[in-house]
mmCIF file of C-alpha atoms and ligand atoms in Angstrom:
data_model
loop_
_atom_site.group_PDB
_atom_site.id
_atom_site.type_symbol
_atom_site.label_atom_id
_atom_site.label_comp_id
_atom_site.label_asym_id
_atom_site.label_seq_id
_atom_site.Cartn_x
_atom_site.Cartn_y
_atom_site.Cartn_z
ATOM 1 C CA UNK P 1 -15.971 -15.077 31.733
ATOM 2 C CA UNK P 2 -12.405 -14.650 30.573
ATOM 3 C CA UNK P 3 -10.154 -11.393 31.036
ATOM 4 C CA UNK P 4 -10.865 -8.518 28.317
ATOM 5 C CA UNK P 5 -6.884 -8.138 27.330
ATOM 6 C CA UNK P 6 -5.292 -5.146 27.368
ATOM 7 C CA UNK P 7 -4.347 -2.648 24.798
ATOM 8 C CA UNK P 8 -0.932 -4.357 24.145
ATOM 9 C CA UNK P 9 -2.045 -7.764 24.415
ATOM 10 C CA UNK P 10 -4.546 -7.289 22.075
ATOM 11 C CA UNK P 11 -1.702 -5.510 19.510
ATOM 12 C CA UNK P 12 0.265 -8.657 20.175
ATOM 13 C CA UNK P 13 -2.201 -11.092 19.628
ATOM 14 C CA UNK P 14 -3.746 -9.088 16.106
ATOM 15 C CA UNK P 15 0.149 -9.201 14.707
ATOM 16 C CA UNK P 16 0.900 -12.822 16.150
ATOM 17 C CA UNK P 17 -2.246 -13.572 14.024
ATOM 18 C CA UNK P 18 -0.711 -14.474 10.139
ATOM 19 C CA UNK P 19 -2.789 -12.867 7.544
ATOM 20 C CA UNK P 20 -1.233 -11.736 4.164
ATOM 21 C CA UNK P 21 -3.568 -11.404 1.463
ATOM 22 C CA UNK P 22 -1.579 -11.402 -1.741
ATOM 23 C CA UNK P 23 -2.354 -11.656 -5.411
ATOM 24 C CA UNK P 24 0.006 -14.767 -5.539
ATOM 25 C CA UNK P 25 -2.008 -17.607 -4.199
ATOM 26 C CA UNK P 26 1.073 -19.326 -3.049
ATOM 27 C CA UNK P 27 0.991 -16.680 -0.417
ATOM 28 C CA UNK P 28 -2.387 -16.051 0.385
ATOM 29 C CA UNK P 29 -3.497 -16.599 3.604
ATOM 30 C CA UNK P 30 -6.965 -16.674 5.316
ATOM 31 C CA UNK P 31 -8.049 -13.473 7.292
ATOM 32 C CA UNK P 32 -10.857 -15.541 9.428
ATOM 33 C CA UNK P 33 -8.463 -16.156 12.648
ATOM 34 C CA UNK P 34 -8.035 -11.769 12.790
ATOM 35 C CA UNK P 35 -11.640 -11.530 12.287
ATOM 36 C CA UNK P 36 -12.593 -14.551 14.664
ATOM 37 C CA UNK P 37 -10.301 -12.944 17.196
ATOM 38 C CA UNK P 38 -12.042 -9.745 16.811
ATOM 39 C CA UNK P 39 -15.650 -11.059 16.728
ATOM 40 C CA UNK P 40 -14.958 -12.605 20.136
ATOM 41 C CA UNK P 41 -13.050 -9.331 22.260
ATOM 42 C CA UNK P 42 -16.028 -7.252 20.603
ATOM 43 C CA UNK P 43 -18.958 -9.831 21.320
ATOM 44 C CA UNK P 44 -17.428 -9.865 24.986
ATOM 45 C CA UNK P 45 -17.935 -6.310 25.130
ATOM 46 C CA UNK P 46 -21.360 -6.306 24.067
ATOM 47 C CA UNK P 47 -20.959 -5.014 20.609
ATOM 48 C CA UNK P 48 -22.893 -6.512 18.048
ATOM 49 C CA UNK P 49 -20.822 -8.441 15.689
ATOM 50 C CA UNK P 50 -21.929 -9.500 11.950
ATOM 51 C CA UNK P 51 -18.754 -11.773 10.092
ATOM 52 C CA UNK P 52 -19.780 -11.139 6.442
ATOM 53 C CA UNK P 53 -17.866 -13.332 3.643
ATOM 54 C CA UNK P 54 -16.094 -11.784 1.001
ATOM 55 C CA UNK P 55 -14.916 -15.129 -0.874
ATOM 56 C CA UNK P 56 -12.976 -18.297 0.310
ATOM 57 C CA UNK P 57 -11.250 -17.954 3.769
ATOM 58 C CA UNK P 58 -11.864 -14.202 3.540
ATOM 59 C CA UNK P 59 -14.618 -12.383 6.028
ATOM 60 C CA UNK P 60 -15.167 -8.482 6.883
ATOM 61 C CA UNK P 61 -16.333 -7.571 10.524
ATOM 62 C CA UNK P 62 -19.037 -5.521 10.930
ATOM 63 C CA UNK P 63 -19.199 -4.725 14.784
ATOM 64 C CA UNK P 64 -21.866 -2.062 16.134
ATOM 65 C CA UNK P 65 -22.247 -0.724 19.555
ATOM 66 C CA UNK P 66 -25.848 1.726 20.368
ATOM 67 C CA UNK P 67 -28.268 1.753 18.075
ATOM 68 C CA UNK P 68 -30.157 4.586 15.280
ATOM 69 C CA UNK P 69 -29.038 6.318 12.360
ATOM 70 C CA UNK P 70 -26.008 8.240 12.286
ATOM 71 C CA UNK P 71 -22.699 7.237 13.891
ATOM 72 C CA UNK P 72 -19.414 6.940 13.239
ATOM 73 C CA UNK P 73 -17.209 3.991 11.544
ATOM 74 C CA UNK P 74 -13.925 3.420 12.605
ATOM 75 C CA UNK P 75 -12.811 1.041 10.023
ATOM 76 C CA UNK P 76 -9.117 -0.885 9.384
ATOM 77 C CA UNK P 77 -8.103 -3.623 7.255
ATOM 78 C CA UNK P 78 -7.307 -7.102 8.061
ATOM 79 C CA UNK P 79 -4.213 -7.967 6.465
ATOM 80 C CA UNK P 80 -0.711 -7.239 5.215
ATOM 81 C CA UNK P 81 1.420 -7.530 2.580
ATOM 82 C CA UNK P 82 3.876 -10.454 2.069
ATOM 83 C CA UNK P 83 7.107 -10.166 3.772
ATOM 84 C CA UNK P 84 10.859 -11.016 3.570
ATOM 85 C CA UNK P 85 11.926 -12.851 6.543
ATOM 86 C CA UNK P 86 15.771 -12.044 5.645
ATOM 87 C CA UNK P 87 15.242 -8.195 6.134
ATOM 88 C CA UNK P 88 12.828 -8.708 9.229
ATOM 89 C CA UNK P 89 15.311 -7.858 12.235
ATOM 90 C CA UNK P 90 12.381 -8.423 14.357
ATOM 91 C CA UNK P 91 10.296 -11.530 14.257
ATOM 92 C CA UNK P 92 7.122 -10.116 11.842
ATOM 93 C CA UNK P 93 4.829 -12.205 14.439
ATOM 94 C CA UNK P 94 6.032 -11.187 17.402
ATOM 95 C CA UNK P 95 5.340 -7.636 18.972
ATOM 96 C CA UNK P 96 8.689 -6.505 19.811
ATOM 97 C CA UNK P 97 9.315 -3.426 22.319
ATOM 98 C CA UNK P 98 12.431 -1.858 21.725
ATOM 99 C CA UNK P 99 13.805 1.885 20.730
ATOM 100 C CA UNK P 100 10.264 2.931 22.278
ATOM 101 C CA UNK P 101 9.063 1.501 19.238
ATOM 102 C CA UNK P 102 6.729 -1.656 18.512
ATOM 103 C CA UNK P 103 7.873 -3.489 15.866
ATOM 104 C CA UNK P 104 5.573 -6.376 13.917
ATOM 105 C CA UNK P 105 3.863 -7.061 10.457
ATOM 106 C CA UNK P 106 0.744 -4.783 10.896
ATOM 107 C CA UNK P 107 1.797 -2.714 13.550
ATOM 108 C CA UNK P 108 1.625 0.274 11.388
ATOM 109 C CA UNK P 109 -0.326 -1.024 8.023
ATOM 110 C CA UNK P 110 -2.669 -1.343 10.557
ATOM 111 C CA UNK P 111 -4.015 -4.295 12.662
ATOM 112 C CA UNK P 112 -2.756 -2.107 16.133
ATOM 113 C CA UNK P 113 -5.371 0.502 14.887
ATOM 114 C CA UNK P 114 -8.058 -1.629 15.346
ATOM 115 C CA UNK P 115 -6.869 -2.387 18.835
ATOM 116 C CA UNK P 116 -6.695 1.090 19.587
ATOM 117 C CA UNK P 117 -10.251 1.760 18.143
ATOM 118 C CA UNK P 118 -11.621 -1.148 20.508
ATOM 119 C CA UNK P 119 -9.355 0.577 22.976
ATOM 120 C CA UNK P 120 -10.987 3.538 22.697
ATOM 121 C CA UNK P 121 -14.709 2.539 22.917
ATOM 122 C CA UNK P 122 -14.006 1.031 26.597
ATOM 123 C CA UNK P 123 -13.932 4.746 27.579
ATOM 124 C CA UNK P 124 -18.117 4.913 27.565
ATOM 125 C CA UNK P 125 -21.050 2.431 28.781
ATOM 126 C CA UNK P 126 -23.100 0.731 26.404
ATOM 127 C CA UNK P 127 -26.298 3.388 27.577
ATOM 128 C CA UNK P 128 -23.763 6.058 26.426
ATOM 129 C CA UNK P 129 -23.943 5.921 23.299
ATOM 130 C CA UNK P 130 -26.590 7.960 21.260
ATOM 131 C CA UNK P 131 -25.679 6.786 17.965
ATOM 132 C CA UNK P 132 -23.713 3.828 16.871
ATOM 133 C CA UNK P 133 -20.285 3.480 16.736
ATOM 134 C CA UNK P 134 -18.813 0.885 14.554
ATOM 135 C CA UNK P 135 -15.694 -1.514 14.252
ATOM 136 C CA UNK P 136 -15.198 -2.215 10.484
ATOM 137 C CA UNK P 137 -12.589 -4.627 9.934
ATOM 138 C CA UNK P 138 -12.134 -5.628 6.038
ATOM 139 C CA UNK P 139 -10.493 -8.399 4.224
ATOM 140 C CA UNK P 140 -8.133 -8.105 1.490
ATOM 141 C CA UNK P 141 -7.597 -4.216 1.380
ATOM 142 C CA UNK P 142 -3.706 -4.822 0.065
ATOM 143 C CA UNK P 143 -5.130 -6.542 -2.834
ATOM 144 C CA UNK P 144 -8.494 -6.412 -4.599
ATOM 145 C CA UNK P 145 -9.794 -4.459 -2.245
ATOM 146 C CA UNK P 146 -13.012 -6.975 -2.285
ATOM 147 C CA UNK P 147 -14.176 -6.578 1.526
ATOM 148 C CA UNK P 148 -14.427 -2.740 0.659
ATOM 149 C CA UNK P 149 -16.421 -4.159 -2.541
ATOM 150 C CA UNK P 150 -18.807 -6.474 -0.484
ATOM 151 C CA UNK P 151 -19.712 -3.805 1.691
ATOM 152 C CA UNK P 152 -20.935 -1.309 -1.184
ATOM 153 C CA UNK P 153 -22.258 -4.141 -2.931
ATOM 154 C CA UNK P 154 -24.477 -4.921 0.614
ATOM 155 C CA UNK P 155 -24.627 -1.728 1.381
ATOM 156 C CA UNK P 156 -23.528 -1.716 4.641
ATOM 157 C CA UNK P 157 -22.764 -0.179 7.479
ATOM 158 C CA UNK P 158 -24.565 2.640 7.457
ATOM 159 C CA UNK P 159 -23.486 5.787 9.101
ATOM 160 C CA UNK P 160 -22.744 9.171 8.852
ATOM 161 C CA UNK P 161 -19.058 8.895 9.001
ATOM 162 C CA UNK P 162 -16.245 7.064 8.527
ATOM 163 C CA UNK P 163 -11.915 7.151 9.661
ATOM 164 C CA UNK P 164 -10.113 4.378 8.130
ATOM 165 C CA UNK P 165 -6.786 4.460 10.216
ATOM 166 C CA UNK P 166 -4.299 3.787 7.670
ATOM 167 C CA UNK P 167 -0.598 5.327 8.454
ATOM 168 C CA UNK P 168 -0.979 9.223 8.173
ATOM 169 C CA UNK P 169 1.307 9.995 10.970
ATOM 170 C CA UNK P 170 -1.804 11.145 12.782
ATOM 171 C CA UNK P 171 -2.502 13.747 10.384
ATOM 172 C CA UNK P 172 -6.407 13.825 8.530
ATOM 173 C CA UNK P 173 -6.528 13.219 5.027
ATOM 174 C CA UNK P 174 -9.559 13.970 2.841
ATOM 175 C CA UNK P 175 -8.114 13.294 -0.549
ATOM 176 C CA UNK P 176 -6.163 10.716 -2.477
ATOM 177 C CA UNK P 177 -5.612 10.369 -6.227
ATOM 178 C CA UNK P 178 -7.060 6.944 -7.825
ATOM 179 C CA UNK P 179 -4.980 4.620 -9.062
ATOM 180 C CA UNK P 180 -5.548 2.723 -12.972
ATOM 181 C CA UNK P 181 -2.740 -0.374 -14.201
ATOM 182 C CA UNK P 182 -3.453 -1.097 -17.689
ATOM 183 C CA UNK P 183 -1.682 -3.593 -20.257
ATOM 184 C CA UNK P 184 -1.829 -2.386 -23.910
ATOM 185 C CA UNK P 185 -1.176 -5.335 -26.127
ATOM 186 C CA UNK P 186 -1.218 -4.700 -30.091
ATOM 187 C CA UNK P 187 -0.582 -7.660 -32.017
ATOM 188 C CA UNK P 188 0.199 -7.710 -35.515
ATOM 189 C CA UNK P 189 1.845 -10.459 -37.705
ATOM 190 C CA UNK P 190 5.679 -11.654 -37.950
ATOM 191 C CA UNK P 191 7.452 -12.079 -40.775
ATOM 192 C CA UNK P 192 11.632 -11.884 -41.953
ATOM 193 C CA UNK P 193 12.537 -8.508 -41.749
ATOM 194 C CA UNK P 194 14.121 -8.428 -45.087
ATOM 195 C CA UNK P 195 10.625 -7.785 -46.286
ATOM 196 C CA UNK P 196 8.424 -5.476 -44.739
ATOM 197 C CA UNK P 197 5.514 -6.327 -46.709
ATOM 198 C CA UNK P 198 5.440 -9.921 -45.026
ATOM 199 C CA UNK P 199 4.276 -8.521 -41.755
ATOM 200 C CA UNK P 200 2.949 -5.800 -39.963
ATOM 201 C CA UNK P 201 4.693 -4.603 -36.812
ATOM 202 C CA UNK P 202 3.623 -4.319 -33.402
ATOM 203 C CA UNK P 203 6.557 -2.257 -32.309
ATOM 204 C CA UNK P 204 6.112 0.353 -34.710
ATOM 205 C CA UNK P 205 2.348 0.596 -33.852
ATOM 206 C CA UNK P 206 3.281 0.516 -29.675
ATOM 207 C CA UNK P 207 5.185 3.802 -31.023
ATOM 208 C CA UNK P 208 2.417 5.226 -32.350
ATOM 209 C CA UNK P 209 0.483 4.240 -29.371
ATOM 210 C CA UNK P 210 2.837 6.048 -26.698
ATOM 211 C CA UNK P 211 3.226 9.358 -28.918
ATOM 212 C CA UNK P 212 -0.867 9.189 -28.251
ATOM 213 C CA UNK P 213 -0.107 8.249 -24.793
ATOM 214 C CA UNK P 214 2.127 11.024 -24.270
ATOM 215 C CA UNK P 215 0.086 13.553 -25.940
ATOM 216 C CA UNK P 216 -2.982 12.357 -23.810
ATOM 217 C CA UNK P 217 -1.044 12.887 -20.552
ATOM 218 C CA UNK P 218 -0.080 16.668 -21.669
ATOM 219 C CA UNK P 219 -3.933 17.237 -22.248
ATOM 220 C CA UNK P 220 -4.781 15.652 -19.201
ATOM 221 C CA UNK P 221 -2.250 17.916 -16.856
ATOM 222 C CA UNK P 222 -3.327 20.850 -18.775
ATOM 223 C CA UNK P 223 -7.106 20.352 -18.106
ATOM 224 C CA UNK P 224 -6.782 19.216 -14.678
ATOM 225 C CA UNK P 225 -5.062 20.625 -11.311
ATOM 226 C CA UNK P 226 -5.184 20.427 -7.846
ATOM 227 C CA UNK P 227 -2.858 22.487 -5.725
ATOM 228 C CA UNK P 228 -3.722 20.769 -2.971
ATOM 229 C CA UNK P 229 -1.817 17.466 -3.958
ATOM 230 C CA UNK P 230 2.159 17.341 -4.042
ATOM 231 C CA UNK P 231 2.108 16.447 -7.542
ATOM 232 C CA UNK P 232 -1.066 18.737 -8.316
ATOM 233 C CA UNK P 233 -1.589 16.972 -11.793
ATOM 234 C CA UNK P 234 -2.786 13.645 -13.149
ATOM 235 C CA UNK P 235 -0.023 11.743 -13.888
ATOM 236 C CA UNK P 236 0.793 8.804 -16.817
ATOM 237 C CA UNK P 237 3.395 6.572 -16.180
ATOM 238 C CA UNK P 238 5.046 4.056 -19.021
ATOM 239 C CA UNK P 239 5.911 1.608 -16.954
ATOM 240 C CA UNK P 240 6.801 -1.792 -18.813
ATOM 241 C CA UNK P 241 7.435 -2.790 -22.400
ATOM 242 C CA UNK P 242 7.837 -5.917 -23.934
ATOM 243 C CA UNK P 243 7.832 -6.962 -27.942
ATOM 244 C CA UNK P 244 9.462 -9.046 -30.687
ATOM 245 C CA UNK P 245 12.070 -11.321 -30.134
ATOM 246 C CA UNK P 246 14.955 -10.731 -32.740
ATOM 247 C CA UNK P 247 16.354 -8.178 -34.673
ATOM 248 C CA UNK P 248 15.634 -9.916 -38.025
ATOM 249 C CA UNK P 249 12.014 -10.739 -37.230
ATOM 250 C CA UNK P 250 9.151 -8.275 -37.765
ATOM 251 C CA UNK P 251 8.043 -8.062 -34.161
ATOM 252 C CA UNK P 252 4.661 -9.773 -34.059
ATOM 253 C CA UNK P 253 3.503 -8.391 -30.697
ATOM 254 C CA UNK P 254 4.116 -5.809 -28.149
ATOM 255 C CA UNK P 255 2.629 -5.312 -24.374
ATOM 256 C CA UNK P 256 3.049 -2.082 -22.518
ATOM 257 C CA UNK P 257 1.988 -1.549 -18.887
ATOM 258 C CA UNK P 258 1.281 1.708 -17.769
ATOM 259 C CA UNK P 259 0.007 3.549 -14.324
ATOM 260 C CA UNK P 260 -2.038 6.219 -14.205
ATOM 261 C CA UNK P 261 -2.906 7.918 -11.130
ATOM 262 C CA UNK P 262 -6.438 10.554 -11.529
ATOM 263 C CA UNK P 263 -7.464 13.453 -9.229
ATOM 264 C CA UNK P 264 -10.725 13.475 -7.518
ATOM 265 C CA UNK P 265 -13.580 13.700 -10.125
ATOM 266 C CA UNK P 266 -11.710 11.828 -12.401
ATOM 267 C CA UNK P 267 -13.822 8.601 -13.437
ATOM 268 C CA UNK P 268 -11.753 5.291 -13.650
ATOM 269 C CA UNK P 269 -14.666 4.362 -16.321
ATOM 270 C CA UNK P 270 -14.052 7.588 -18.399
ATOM 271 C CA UNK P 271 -10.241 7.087 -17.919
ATOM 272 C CA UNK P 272 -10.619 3.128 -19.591
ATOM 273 C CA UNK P 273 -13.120 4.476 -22.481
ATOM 274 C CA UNK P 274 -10.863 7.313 -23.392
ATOM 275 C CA UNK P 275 -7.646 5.695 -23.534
ATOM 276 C CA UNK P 276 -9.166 2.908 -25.435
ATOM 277 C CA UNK P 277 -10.876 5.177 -27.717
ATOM 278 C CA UNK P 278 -7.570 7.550 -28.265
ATOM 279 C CA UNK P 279 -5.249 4.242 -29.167
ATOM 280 C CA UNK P 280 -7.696 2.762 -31.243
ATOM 281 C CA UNK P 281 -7.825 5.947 -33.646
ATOM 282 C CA UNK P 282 -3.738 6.389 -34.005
ATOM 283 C CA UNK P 283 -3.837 2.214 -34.993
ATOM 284 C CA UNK P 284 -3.506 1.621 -38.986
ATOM 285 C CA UNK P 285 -6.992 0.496 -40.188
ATOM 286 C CA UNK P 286 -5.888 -2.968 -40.915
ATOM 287 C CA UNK P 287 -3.054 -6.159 -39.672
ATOM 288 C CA UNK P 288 -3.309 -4.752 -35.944
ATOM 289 C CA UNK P 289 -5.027 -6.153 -33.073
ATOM 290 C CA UNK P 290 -5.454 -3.612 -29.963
ATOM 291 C CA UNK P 291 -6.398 -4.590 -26.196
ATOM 292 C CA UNK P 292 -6.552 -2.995 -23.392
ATOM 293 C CA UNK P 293 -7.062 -4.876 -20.167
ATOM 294 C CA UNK P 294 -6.538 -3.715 -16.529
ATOM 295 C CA UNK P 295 -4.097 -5.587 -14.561
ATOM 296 C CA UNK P 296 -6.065 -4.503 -11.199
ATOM 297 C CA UNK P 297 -9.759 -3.210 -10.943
ATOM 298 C CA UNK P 298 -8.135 -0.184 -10.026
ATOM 299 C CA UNK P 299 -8.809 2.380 -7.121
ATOM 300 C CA UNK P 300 -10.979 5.252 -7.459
ATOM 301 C CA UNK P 301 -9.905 9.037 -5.906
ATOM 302 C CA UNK P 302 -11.704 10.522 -3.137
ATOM 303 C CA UNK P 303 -12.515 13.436 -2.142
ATOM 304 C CA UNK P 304 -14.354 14.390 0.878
ATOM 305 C CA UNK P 305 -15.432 18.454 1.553
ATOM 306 C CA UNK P 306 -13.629 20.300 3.381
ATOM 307 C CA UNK P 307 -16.451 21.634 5.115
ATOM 308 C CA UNK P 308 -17.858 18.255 6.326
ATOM 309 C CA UNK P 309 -18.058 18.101 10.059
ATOM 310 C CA UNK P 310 -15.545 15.166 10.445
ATOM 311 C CA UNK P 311 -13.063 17.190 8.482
ATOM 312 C CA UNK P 312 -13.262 20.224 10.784
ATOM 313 C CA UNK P 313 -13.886 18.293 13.831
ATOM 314 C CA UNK P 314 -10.081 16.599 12.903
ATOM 315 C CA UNK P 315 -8.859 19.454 12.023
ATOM 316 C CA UNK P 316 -9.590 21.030 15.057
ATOM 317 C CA UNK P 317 -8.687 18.292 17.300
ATOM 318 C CA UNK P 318 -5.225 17.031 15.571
ATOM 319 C CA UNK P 319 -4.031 20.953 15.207
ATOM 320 C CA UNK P 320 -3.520 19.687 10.992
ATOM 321 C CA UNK P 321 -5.397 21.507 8.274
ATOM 322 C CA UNK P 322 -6.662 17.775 6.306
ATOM 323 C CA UNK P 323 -5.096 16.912 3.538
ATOM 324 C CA UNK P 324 -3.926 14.028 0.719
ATOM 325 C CA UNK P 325 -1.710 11.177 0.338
ATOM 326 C CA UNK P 326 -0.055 9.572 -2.306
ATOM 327 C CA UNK P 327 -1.353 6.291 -1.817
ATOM 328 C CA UNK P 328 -4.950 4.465 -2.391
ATOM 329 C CA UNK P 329 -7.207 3.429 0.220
ATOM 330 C CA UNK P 330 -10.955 2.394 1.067
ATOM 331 C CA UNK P 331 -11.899 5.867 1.306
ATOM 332 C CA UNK P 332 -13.423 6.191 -2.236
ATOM 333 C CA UNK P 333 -15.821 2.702 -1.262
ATOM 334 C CA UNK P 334 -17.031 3.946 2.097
ATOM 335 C CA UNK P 335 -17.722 7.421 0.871
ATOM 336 C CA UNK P 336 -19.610 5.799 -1.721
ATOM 337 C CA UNK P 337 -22.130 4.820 0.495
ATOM 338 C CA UNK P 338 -22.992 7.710 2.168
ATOM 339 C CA UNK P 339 -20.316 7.906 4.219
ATOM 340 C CA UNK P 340 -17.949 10.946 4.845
ATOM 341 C CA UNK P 341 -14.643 9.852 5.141
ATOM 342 C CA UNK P 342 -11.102 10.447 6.425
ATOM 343 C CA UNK P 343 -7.699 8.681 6.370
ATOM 344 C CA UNK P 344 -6.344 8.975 10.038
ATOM 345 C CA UNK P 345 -3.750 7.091 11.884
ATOM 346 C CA UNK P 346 -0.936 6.655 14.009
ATOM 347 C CA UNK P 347 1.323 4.985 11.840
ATOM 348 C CA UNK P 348 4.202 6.627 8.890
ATOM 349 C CA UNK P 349 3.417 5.666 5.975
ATOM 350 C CA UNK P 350 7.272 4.945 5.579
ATOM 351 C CA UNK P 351 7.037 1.978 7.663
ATOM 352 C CA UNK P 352 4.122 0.376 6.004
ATOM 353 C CA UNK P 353 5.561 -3.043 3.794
ATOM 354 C CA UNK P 354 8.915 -2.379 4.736
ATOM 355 C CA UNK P 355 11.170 -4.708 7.058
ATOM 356 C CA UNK P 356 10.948 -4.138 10.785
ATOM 357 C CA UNK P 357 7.825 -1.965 10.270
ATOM 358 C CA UNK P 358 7.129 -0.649 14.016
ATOM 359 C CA UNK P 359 4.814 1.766 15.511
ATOM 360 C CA UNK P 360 6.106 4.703 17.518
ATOM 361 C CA UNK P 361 5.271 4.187 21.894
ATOM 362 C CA UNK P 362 4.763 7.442 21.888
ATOM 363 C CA UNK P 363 1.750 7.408 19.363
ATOM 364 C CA UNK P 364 -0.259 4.932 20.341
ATOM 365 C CA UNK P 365 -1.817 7.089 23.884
ATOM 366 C CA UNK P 366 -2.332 10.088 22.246
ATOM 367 C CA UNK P 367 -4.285 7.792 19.262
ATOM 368 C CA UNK P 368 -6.692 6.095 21.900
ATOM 369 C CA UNK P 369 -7.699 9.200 23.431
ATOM 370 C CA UNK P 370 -8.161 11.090 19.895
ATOM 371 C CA UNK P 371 -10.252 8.083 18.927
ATOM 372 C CA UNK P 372 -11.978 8.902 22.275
ATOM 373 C CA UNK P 373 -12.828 12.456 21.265
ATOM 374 C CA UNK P 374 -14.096 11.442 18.020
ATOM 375 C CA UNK P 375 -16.621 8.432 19.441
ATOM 376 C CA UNK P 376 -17.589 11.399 22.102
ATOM 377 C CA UNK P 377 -18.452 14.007 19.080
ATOM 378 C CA UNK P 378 -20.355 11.468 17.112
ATOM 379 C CA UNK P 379 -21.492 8.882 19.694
ATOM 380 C CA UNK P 380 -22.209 10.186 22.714
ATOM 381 C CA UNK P 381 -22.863 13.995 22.792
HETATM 382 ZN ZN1 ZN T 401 -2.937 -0.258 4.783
#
């Protein structure tokens, strides 16, 4: 039987491990060698391990120790983001000590969580455990966010909660606004511009369409608050424009990105209808042509109660009243299925998909034996 490694050879092996998912398939890269890697450390310390596919070259890792209903998840994704070798001080693939810091591609955004969480577990026998703790470790989180997908979609794992260790700076986080990308493209027809008539014009219309777009937000932040977010409101943003071609042309066609970022209770499905519905009605009846198409299936907002055990249990244990974040995660998917979940990890969000992202020395202790407390709560008591 071979060695189980230690914490930080574990941490080095997870970041020496390549595995950027990206949206450009020139830069996509499998996730199966983290997962396989994974799979074996966990099999060797008799936790049940289940590799499910997600799509080509892509796998989650479902990885169960004790048995029952119940239980806690403890639940990190896979893979990074691309990165830019010239701004890397650090080799990306090598975990480098220095500055009491651990520098590497994942170290915070957040294969060394997972390492931690297996970390962690080692702290009880198998017969310990009451209820089942599980390792989640999903594909393509930075992306599509399809392992999170294939697990609602198979409904699975099941248990009563759920910490995804994302960079929080070790405080808990209950809520996080959703995120929407939409292209608006009106087309209309081109002509000379010495004659109006000839044509009909898509930039005029996109004006139209952003005076509704503007008017929608106002309604939107009016209707809607939560004072426990930074920026309390729903926000629009206009992010992108492009249309027409010359000055003398009737512009033909006109594309407009925008972002829009929901509180908690605010459907994405609504969100779509509505805006489509609102921009079709400010559109002249005839010559114009409107879409609306999402440039990513978008992330949902979460919410989970304050009053759920996890949330007081983290509270009570990190010293932090929970929280929200400004960024997405799989939060909304796991709570989905049952699941009450929180956002908590060593990392700063700062460092995730920036050069020479690190993790602080000092964080990763405390970390292991938080994680400890938790699988104790949940698990074992
Ligand atoms: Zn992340």
């Amino acid at each position: 039987m071979t060695r189980q490694p230690t914490l930080i050879e574990m941490m080095q092996q997870l970041i020496a491990m390549p595995s950027v998912s990206c949206v450009n398939p020139a830069l996509d890269q499998s996730n199966l060698p983290v997962i396989h890697l994974l799979a074996n450390w966990l099999d060797g310390l008799g936790f049940n391990t289940e590799i499910m596919p997600v799509s080509t070259g892509k796998a989650n890792l479902i990885a169960t120790r004790g048995q029952g209903a119940g239980g806690l998840v403890l639940a990190g994704h896979t893979d990074t983001v691309p990165y830019d070798d010239n701004r890397w001080h650090h080799d990306p693939f090598k975990l480098t000590e220095a500055n009491n810091r651990f520098y590497g591609l994942g170290t915070s955004d957040m294969k060394a969580f997972l390492a931690m969480a297996i970390e962690a577990s080692l702290a009880f026998k198998p017969e310990d455990y009451k209820k089942p703790l599980i390792i989640l470790a999903t594909a393509d989180e930075e992306t599509t966010m399809d392992g999170a997908k294939t697990l609602v979609k198979l409904s699975r794992p099941k248990a009563r909660f759920a910490i995804i260790g994302e960079p929080t700076g070790m405080k808990p986080i209950r809520m996080h606004k959703g995120i929407l990308m939409e292209s608006i493209r009106i087309t209309g027809l081109a002509g000379h511009s010495s004659d109006p008539t000839l044509g009909h014009n898509a930039l005029e219309a996109m004006h139209k369409v952003i005076g509704e777009l503007l008017l929608w937000r106002d309604q939107l932040q009016q209707q809607n608050n939560n004072p426990l977010f930074e920026v309390p409101v729903p926000t629009i943003n206009l992010g992108h424009i492009h249309g027409g071609d010359n000055p003398n042309r009737i512009c033909g066609a006109c594309e407009l990105h925008i972002d829009i970022r929901p509180l908690p209770g605010m459907a994405l499905d609504d969100l779509r209808h509505e805006l489509k519905q609102r921009l079709q009605k400010v559109l002249p009846e005839t010559g114009f042509k409107l879409e609306t198409l999402p440039l990513f299936s978008g992330i949902p907002a979460v919410e989970t109660a304050a009053d759920s055990e996890l949330v007081k249990t983290a509270e009570q244990l990190t010293g932090h009243r929970a929280g929200s974040v400004a960024f997405g995660t799989e939060a909304p998917y796991l709570n989905q299925m049952g699941m009450d979940t929180l956002v908590l990890g060593p990392g700063n969000i700062d460092q995730a998909h920036q050069p020479d992202e690190y993790i602080d020395a000092d964080r990763i202790k405390p970390t292991v034996e938080l994680l400890r407390k938790f699988i104790y709560q949940f698990c074992i008591a």
